XYZ file of C-alpha atoms in Angstrom:
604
model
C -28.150 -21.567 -7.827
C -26.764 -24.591 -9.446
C -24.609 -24.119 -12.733
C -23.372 -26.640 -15.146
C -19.209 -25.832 -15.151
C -17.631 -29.309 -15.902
C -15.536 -28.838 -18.979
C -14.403 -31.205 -21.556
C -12.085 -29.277 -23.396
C -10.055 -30.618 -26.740
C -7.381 -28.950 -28.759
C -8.085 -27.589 -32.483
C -5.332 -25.798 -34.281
C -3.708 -24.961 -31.061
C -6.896 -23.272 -29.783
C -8.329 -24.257 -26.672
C -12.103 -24.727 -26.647
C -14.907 -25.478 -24.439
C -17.792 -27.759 -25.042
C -19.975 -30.779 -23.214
C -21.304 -30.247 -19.730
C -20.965 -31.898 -16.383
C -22.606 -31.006 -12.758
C -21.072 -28.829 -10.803
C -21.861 -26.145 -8.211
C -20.887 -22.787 -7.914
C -23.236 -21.811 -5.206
C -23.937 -18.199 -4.433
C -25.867 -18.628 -0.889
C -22.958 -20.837 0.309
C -20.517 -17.859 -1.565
C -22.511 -15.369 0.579
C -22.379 -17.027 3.814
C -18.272 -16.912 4.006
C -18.662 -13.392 3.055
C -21.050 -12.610 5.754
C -18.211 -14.498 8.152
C -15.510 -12.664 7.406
C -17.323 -9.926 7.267
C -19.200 -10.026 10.259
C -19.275 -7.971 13.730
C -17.121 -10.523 15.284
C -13.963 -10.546 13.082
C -13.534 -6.876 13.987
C -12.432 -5.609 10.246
C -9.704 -8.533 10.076
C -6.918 -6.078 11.087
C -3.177 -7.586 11.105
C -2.436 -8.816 13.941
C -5.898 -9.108 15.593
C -7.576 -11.950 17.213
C -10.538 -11.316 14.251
C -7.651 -11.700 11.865
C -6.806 -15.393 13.311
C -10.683 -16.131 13.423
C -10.558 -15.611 9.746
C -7.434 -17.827 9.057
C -8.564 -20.767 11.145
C -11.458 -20.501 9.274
C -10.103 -20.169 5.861
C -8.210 -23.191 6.967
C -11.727 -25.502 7.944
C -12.498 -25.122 4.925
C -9.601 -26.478 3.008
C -9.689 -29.295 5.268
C -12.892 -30.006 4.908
C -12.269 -30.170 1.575
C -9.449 -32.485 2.105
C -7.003 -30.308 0.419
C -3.624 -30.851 1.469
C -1.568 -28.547 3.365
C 1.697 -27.176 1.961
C 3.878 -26.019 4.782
C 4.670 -30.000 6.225
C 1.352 -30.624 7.915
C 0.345 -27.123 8.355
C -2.199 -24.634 6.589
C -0.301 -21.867 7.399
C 2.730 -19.997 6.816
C 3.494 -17.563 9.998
C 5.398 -14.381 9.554
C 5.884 -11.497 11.515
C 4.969 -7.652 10.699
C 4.689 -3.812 12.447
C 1.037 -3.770 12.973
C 1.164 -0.559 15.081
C 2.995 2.310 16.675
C 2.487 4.392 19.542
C 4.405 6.498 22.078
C 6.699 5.038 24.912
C 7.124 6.246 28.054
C 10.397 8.336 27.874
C 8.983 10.891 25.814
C 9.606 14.243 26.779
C 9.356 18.236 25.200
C 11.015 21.427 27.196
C 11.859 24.264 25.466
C 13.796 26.865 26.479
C 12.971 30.868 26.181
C 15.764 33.223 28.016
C 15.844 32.057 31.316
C 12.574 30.686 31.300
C 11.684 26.491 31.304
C 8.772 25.045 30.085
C 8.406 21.576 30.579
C 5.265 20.060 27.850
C 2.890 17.240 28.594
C 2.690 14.818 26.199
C -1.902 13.850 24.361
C -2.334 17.817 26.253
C 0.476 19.617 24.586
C 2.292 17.899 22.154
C 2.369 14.414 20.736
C 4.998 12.947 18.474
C 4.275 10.954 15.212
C 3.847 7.390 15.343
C 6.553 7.261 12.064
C 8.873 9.795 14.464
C 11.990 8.270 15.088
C 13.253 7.646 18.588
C 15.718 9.874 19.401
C 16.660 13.017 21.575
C 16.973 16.163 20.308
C 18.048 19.519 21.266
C 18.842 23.206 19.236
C 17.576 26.087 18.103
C 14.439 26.428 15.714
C 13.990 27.654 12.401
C 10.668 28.508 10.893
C 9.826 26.629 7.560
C 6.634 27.822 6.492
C 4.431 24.625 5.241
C 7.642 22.769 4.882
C 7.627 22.401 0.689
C 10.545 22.873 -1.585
C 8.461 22.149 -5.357
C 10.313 23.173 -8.447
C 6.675 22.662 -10.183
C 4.997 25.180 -8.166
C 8.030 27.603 -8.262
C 7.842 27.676 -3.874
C 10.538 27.148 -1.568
C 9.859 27.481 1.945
C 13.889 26.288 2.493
C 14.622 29.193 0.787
C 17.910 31.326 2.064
C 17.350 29.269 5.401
C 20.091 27.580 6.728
C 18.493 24.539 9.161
C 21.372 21.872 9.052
C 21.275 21.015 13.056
C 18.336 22.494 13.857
C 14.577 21.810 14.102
C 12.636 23.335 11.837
C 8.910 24.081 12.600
C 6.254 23.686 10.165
C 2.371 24.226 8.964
C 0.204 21.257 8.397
C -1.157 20.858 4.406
C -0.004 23.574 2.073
C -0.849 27.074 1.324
C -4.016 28.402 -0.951
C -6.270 25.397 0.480
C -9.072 27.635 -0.084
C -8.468 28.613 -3.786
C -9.525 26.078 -6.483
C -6.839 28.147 -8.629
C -4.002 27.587 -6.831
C -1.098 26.487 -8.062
C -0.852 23.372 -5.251
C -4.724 22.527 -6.529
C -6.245 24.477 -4.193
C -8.919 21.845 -2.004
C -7.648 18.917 -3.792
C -3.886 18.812 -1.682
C -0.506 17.580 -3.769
C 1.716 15.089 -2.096
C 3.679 17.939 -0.435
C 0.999 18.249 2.084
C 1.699 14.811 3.351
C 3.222 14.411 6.332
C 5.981 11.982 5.472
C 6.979 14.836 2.339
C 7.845 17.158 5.226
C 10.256 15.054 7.145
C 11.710 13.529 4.099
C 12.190 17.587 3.106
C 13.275 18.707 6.692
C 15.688 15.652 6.569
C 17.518 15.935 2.889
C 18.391 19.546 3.956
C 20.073 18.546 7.491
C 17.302 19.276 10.079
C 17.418 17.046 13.189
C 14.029 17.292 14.000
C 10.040 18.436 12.763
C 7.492 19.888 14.805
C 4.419 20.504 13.154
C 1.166 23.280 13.737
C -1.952 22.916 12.552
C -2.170 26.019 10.029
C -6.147 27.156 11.813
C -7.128 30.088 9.537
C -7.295 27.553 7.105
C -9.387 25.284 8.661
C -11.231 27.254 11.407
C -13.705 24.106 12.283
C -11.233 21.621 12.714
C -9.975 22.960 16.243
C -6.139 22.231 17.315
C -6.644 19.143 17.277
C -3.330 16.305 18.195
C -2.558 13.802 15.535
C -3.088 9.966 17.691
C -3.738 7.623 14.640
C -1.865 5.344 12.303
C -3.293 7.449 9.514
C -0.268 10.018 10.654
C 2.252 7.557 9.648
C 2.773 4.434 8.889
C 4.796 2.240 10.459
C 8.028 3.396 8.437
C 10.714 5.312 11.075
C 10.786 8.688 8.964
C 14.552 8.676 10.284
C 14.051 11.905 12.847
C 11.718 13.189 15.607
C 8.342 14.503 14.233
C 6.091 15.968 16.897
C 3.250 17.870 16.722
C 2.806 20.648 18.974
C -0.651 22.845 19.900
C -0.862 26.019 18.264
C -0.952 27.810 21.837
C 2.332 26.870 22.745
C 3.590 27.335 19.135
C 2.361 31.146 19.559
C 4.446 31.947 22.329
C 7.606 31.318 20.051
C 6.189 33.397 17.266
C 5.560 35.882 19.818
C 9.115 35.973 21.200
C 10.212 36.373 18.081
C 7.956 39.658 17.302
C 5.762 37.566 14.705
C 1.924 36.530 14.458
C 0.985 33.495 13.347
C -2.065 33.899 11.678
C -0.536 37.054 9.366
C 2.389 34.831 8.563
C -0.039 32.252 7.177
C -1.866 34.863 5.471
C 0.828 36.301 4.029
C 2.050 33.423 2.302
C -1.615 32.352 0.904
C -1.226 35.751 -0.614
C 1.330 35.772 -3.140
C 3.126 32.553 -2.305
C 6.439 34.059 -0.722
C 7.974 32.000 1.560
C 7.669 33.482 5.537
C 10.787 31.776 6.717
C 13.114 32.774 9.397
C 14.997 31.405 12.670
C 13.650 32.149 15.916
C 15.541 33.587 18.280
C 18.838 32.249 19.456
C 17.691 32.010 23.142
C 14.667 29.784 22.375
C 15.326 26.466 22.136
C 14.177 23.103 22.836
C 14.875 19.701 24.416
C 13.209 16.719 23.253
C 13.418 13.101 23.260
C 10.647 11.025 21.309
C 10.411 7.139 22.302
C 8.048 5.160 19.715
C 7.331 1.230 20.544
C 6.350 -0.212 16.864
C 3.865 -3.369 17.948
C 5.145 -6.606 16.216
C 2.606 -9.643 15.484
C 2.226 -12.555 13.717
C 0.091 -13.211 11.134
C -0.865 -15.951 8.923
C -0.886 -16.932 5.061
C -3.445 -19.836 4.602
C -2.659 -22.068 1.349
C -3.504 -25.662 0.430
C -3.329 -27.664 -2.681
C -4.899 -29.493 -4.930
C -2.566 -31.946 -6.842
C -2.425 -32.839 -10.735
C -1.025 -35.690 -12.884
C 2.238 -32.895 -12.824
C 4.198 -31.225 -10.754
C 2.804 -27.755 -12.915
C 0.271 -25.842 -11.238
C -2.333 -22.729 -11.141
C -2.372 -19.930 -7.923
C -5.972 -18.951 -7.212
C -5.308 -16.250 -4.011
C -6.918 -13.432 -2.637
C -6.081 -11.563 0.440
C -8.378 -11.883 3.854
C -6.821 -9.033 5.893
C -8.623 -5.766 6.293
C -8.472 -2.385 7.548
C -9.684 -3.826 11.529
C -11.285 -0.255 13.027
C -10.303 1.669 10.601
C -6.398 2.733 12.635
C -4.836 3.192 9.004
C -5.872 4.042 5.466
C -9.515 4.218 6.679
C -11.347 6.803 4.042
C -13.786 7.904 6.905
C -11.423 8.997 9.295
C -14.425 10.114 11.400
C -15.247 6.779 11.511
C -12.326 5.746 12.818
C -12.382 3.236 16.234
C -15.195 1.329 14.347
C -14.932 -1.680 11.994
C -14.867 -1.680 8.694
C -16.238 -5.085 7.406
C -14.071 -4.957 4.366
C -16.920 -7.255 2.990
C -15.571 -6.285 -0.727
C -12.467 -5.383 0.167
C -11.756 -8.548 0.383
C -13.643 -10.555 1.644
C -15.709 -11.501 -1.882
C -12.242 -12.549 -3.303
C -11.310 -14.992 -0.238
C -15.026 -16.045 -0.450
C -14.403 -16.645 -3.871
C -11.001 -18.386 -3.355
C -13.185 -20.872 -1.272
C -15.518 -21.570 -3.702
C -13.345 -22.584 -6.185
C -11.646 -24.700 -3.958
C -14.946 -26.315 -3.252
C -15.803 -26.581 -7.175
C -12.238 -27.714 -7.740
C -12.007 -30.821 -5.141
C -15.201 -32.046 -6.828
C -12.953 -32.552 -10.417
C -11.768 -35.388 -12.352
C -7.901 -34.622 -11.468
C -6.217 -32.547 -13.939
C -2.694 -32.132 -16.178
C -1.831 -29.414 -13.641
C -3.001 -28.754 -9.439
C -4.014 -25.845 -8.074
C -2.384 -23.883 -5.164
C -5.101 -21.990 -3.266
C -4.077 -19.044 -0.981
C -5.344 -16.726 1.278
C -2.765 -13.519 2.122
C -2.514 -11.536 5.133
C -1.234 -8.257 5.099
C -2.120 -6.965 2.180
C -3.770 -3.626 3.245
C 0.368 -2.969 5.034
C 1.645 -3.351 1.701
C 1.234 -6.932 -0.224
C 3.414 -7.953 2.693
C 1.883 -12.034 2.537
C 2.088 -12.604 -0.973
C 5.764 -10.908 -0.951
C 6.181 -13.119 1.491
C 5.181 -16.402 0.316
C 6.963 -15.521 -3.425
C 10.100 -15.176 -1.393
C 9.325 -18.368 0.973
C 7.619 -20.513 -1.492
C 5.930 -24.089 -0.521
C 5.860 -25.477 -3.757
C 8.763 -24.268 -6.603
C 7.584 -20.950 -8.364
C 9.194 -21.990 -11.539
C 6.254 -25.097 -12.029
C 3.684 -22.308 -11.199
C 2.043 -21.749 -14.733
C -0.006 -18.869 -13.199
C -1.313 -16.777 -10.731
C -5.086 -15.665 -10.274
C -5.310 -12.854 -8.322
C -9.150 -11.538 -6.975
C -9.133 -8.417 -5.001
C -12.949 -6.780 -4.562
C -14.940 -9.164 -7.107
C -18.167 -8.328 -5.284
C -20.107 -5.730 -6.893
C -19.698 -5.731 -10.352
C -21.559 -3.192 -12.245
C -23.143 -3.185 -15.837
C -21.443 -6.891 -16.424
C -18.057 -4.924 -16.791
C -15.042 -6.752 -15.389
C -11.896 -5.255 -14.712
C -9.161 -7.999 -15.670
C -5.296 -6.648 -15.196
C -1.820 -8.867 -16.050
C -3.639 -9.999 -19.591
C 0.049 -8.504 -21.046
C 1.848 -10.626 -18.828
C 0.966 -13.311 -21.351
C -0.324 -13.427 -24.910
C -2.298 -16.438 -24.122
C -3.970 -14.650 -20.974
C -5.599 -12.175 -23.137
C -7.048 -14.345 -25.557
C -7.643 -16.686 -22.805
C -9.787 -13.889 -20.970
C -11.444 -12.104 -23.732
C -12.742 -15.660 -25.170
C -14.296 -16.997 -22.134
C -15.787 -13.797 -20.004
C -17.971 -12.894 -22.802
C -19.647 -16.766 -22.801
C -20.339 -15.532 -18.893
C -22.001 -12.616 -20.125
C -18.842 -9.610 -18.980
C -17.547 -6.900 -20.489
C -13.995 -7.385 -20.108
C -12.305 -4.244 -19.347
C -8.087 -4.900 -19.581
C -6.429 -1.623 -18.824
C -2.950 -2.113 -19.481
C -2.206 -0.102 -16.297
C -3.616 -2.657 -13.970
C -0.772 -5.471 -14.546
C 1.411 -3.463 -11.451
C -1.878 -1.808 -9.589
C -1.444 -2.751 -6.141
C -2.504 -6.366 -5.517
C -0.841 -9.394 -4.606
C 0.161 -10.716 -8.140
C 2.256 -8.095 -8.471
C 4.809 -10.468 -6.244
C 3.992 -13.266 -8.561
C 4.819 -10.849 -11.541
C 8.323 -9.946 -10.027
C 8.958 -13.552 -10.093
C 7.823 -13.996 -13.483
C 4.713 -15.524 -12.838
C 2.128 -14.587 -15.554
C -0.730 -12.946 -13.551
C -4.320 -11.941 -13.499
C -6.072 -9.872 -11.363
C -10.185 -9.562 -11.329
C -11.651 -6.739 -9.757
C -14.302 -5.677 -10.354
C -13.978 -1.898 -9.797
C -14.313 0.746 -6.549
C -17.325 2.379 -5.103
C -17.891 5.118 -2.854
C -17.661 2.075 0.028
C -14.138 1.072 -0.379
C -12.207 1.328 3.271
C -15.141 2.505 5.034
C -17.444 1.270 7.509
C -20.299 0.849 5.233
C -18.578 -1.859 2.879
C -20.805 -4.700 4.401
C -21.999 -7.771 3.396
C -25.684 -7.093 2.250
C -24.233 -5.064 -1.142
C -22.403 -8.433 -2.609
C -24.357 -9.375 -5.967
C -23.556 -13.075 -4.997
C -25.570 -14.225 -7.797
C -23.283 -12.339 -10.276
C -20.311 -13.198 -8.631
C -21.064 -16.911 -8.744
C -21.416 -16.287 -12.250
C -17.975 -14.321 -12.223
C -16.644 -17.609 -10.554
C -17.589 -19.939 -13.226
C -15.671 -17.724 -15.375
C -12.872 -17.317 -13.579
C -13.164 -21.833 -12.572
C -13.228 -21.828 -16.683
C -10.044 -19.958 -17.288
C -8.382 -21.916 -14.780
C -9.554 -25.290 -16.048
C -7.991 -24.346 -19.886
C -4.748 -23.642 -17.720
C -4.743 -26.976 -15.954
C -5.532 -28.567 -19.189
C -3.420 -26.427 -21.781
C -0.882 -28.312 -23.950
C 1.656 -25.751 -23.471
C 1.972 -23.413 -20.397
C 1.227 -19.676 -21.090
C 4.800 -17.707 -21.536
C 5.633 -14.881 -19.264
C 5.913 -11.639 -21.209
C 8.280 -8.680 -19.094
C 5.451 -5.591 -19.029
C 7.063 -2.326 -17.704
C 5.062 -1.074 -14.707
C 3.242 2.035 -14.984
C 5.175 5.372 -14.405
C 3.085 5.502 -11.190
C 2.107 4.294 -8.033
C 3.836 1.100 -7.881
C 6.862 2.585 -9.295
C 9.273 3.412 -6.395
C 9.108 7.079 -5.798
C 6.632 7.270 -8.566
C 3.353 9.291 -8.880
C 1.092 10.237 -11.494
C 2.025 12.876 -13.813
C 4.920 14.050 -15.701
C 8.411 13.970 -14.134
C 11.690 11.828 -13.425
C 11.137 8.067 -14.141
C 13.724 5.569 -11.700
C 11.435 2.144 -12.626
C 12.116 0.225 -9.718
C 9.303 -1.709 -8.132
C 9.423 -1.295 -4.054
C 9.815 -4.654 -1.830
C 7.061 -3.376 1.773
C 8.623 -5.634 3.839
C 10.685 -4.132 6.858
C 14.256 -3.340 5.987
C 17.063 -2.309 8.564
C 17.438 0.681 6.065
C 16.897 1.537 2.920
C 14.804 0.617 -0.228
C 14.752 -2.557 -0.948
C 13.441 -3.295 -4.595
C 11.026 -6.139 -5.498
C 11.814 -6.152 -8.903
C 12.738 -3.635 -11.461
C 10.705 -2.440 -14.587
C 11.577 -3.899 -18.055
C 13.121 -1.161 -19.857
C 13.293 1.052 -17.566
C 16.538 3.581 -15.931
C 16.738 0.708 -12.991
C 17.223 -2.075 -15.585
C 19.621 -0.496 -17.816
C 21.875 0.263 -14.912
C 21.939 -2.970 -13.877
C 19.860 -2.837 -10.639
C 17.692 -5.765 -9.824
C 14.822 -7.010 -7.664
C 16.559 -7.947 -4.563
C 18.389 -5.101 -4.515
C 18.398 -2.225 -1.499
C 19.342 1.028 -2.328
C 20.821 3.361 0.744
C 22.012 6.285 -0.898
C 20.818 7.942 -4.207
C 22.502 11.179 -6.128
C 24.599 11.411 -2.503
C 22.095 11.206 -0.155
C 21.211 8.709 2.478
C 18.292 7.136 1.703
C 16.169 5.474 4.937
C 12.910 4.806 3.895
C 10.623 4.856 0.714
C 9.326 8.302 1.529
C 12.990 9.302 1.598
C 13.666 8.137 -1.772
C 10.292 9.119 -3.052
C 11.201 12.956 -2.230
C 14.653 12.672 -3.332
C 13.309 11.741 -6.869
C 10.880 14.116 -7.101
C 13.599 16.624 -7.030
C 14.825 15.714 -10.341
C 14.122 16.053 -13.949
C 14.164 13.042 -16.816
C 17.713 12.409 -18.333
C 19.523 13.597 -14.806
C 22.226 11.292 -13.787
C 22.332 9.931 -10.711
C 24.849 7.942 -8.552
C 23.235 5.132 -6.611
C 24.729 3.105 -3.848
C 22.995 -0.445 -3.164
C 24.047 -3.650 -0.994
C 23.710 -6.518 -2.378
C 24.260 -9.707 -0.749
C 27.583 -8.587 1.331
C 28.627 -6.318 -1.632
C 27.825 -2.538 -1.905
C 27.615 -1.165 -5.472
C 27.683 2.255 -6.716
C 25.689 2.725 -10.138
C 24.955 5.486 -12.351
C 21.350 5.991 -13.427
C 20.021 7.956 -16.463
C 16.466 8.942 -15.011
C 13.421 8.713 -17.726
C 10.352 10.448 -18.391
C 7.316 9.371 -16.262
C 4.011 9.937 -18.564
């Protein structure tokens, strides 16, 4: 299809508006044919750190060339970092447990396995039963109950209790966050357990077999800080046995009436372990290029061109698991899209302002390219007027678009909500979506004003079946010349849009956030790989963070006197309190370590 997109745009009463016509191509067969590449058999699902991965950045990279774009990092397309792809057990890992005078010495994929997120460590002691592992004020259950299991290992139940009853307090089928596995160890750790084995809870789930946990979907990357091994429920018997218990009553018992089954095995069982994880670290690639104006302002167009590879995290058909998933949507349509407007963009009368076009890898481990291109920039983030963000532009349905960061600016929103509707969308702005979990959101801790096009999920999204033959590439060629339009007012705009501070939403992208109501922190979690601790990408506007000073940059180890490791651990340690608790904080930064006090807010 060939569309008329040349602008000539004038100024009336500080208005920008669009008139006059030029050629220009926004072509949806050449749109659908990068799709179909990066989507296709032989990129393997674009996993980080695969060779399909590198397929797709060299040829992200033709294309700007071809183009004659110029490359940002000296004479190179791409900016190299490195990240934890993977996990998987060593060889010095090892299980023996002790009972009286008898030895048992455990074989690791037939007996037990530990988690790839297990820390690698030995461990020896006595056990302690913890039922399913949960303390929850909400739910009025503690399985830590009049337990003592500082020093010990405690042994858990997979998911939570009352699966099977849609009344539940825990939500019966639909599971709470305490059935995760990373909630367990960051509960087994805050109370002084050295180490987690876990059981699969069978009379729950009496088709799933005892099966042992192998993927990345266990646990990410993150070292949860202990050992966490799951053993078979045959072996786990024999200590229930020895200590005049059954395991299926137990568990029946406590889906009962919800009273926690706790107790410590006997002091002559114990165990010896020692769990040896090798995290896999690989390089990956941003690809950027730019297009210069009369200035030294610019515009970001970027999507991300990593996906899920076969499926080894995050994957929502876990069955499907070992296969790829295309990630044709997801996001392939946006990086197809990035390259179109690159191509529509070369072919322009040069502008007030360039534009900075970027592919990011990573983004499926956690926004980890654009994090780390804001923090490693090519060209000066202060001249960067704006970012464009499109993540899943696709398959747009009933002409609605889903545009977030519109309150990062005042001019964005009238900006978007004037030109969609000439492109015949429905623009859909949830105020929610400025901090959803896309790559502006780096731009946005830096002050950028951001927008993010999506245009919305489907029952596809991280599976297998999100190929290339469901993109409406007419429609989002047509989404294009919208999104080519808001860009070109940008380049040509008298005065550059002004950043507005939003507050994130009490939720996801909150550190140790959630939805629901509960205890509000507000900072806004930096993915990358820290020695230890939480390092924050930026801090909500407004929120408990801000007002106690804290700021993006920031890494918090300890919070209300507790060590803090990891995300999950700081996640869990939040969750355990209630809005307007003060909290002591300790964070380094630079060479300096600060201790804060926080008055936690009220998530809604």
């Amino acid at each position: 299809m060939k569309s008329s997109l040349q602008l000539t745009l004038r100024v009336a009463a500080g208005v920008l508006a669009v008139s006059g016509a030029l050629s220009a191509e926004i072509d949806p067969e050449r749109y659908l044919g990068h799709v179909k590449y990066l989507a296709s058999p032989e990129l393997k699902g674009r996993g980080s750190g695969t060779p399909g991965l590198e397929k797709a950045a060299e040829y992200v990279a033709r294309q700007f060339k071809s183009l004659r774009l110029q490359p940002v990092f000296g004479n190179s397309y791409f900016q190299p970092f490195p990240v934890t792809t993977d996990a998987h057990p060593g060889p010095k890992n090892s299980l023996i447990y002790l009972a009286g005078s008898e030895k048992k010495t455990l074989k690791i994929d037939e007996d037990y396995r530990p988690f790839t997120f297990s820390d690698s460590a030995a461990v020896s002691g006595p056990l302690v039963f913890a039922g399913y592992g949960i303390t929850s004020a909400e739910q009025k259950y503690d399985d830590y109950a009049n337990i003592d299991v500082k020093d010990k290992v405690v042994v858990v139940l997979r998911h939570e209790p009352q699966e099977n009853d849609e009344n539940s307090v825990f939500s019966g089928r639909l599971l709470t966050d305490h059935a995760q596995f990373w909630s367990k160890a960051a509960n087994a750790k805050a109370r002084g357990a050295r180490g987690v084995i876990l059981i699969n809870d069978r009379p729950n789930h009496p088709g799933d077999g005892d099966e042992l946990e192998r993927s990345m979907r266990a646990g990410v990357p993150t070292n949860a800080g202990l050992p966490f091994i799951q053993v078979k429920v045959k072996v786990a018997e024999k200590w229930f046995a020895a200590a005049g218990k059954e395991l299926n009553q137990i568990i029946e018992g406590i889906d009962k009436d919800l009273k926690p089954q706790s107790f410590a095995f006997p002091d002559t069982l114990r165990i010896e372990a020692r769990t040896d994880i090798k995290r896999i670290v690989k390089p990956v690639r941003n690809v950027a290029a730019y297009l210069p104006g009369q200035t030294d302002e610019y515009i970001v167009i970027g999507a991300h061109y990593d996906h899920l590879g076969l499926g080894e995290h995050s994957s929502l058909a876990p069955a499907q698991m070992g296969k790829p998933h295309p990630g044709a949507d997801d996001n392939a349509s946006g990086t197809a899209g990035m390259i179109e407007l690159a191509h529509w963009f070369a072919g322009q009368p040069k502008q007030k302002r360039g534009v900075l076009f970027i592919a990011f890898a990573s983004e499926e481990l956690g926004l980890l390219g654009s994090r780390q291109y804001v923090d490693h920039p090519a060209l000066p983030l202060k001249q960067a007027v704006a970012m464009i963000n499109m993540d899943m532009i696709g398959r747009t349905r009933e002409g609605k678009v889903y545009v977030g960061g519109t309150r990062t600016s005042p001019a964005l929103r009238t900006l978007v909500e004037d030109v969609l509707p000439r492109y015949q969308f429905k623009v859909d702005a949830p105020g929610g979506m400025e901090a959803d979990s896309s790559d502006h959101v780096s731009f946005m801790t830096k002050q950028v004003p951001s927008l993010f096009f999506f245009s919305g999920l489907h029952g596809d999204y991280h599976k297998p079946s999100d190929t290339w033959d469901k993109i409406d590439a007419p429609t989002t060629a047509r989404l294009l010349e919208a999104v080519a339009d808001v860009t070109t007012r940008l380049q040509t705009a008298p005065e550059r849009p002004q950043y507005v501070a939003v507050a994130a939403p009490k939720g996801a992208q909150a550190a140790g956030g959630g939805t629901g109501y509960g205890a509000w922190f507000g900072s806004i979690p930096d993915f990358g790989d820290v020695p230890k601790g939480v390092k924050f990408a930026g801090v909500s506007p407004g929120s408990p963070a801000e007002q106690a000073g804290l700021k993006g940059g920031d890494i918090m180890i300890e919070f209300d006197g507790k060590p803090i490791g990891n995300l999950y651990d700081f996640t869990y340690a939040l969750r355990t309190k209630k809005p307007d608790d003060k909290v002591k904080v300790k964070i380094l930064r630079g060479a300096e370590t600060l201790e804060e006090e926080v008055t936690l807010g009220r998530r809604k």
